[in-house]
Coordinates of C-alpha atoms in Angstrom, one line a residue:
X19 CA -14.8 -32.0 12.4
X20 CA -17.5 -29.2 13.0
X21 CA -16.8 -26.5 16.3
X22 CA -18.8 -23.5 16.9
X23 CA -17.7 -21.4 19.6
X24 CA -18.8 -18.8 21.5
X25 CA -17.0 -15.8 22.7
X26 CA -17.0 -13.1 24.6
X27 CA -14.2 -10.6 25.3
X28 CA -11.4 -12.7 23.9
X29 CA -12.9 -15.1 26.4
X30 CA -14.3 -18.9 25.2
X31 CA -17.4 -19.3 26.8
X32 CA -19.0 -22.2 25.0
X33 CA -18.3 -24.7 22.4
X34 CA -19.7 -27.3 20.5
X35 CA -17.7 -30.1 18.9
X36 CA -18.9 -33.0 16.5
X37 CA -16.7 -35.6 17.8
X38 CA -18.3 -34.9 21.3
X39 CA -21.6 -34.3 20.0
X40 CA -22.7 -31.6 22.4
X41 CA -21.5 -28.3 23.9
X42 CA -19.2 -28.0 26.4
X43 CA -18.8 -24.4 28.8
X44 CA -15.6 -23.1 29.6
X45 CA -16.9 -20.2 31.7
X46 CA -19.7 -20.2 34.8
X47 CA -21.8 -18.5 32.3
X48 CA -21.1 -21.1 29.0
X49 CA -21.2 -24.1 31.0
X50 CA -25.3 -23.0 32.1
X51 CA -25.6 -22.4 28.3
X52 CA -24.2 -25.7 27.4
X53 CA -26.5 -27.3 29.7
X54 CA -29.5 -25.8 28.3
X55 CA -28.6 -26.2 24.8
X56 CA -27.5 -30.0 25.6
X57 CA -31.1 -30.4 26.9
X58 CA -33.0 -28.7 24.0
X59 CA -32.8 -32.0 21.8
X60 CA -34.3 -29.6 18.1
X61 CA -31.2 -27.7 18.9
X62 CA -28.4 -30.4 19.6
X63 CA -29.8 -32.5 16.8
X64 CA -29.2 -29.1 14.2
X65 CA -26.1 -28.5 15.5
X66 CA -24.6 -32.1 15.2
X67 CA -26.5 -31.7 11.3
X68 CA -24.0 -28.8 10.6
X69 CA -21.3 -31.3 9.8
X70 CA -23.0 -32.3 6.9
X71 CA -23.9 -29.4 5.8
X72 CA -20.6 -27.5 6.3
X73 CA -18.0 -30.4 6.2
X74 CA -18.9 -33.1 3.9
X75 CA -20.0 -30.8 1.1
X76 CA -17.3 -28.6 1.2
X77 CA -13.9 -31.0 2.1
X78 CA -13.7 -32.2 -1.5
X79 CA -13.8 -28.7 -3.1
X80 CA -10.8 -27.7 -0.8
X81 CA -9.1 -30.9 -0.8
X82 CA -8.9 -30.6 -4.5
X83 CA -7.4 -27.0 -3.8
X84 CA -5.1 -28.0 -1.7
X85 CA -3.7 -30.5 -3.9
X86 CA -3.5 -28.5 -7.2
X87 CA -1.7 -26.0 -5.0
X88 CA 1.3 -28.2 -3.8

């Protein structure tokens, strides 16, 4: 699972999950973001892209880790 988040202040404005596949706002201010970003297809389609990139390359590297250490 990929999240980005988006804070300000200790405060969770904004987040983006891959199970959801687009943001959602928290705040006044992060739910206007996530609308605009959820309507910018270029940018939702790179974000929900970021799995692959972060997740499935690097989940057998620490899996592996993980079991060697226990």
């Amino acid at each position: 699972e990929y999240i980005d988040s988006y804070f300000f202040n200790k405060l969770e404005l904004t987040r983006f999950s891959s199970p959801v596949g687009k943001f959602v706002g928290f705040t006044e201010y992060g739910v206007r973001n996530a609308e605009y970003w959820n309507n910018n297809p270029s940018y939702l389609s790179a974000m929900k892209a970021q799995k692959e990139v972060y997740c499935l390359n690097h989940v057998p590297v620490y899996y592996s880790n993980a079991l060697t250490k226990s």
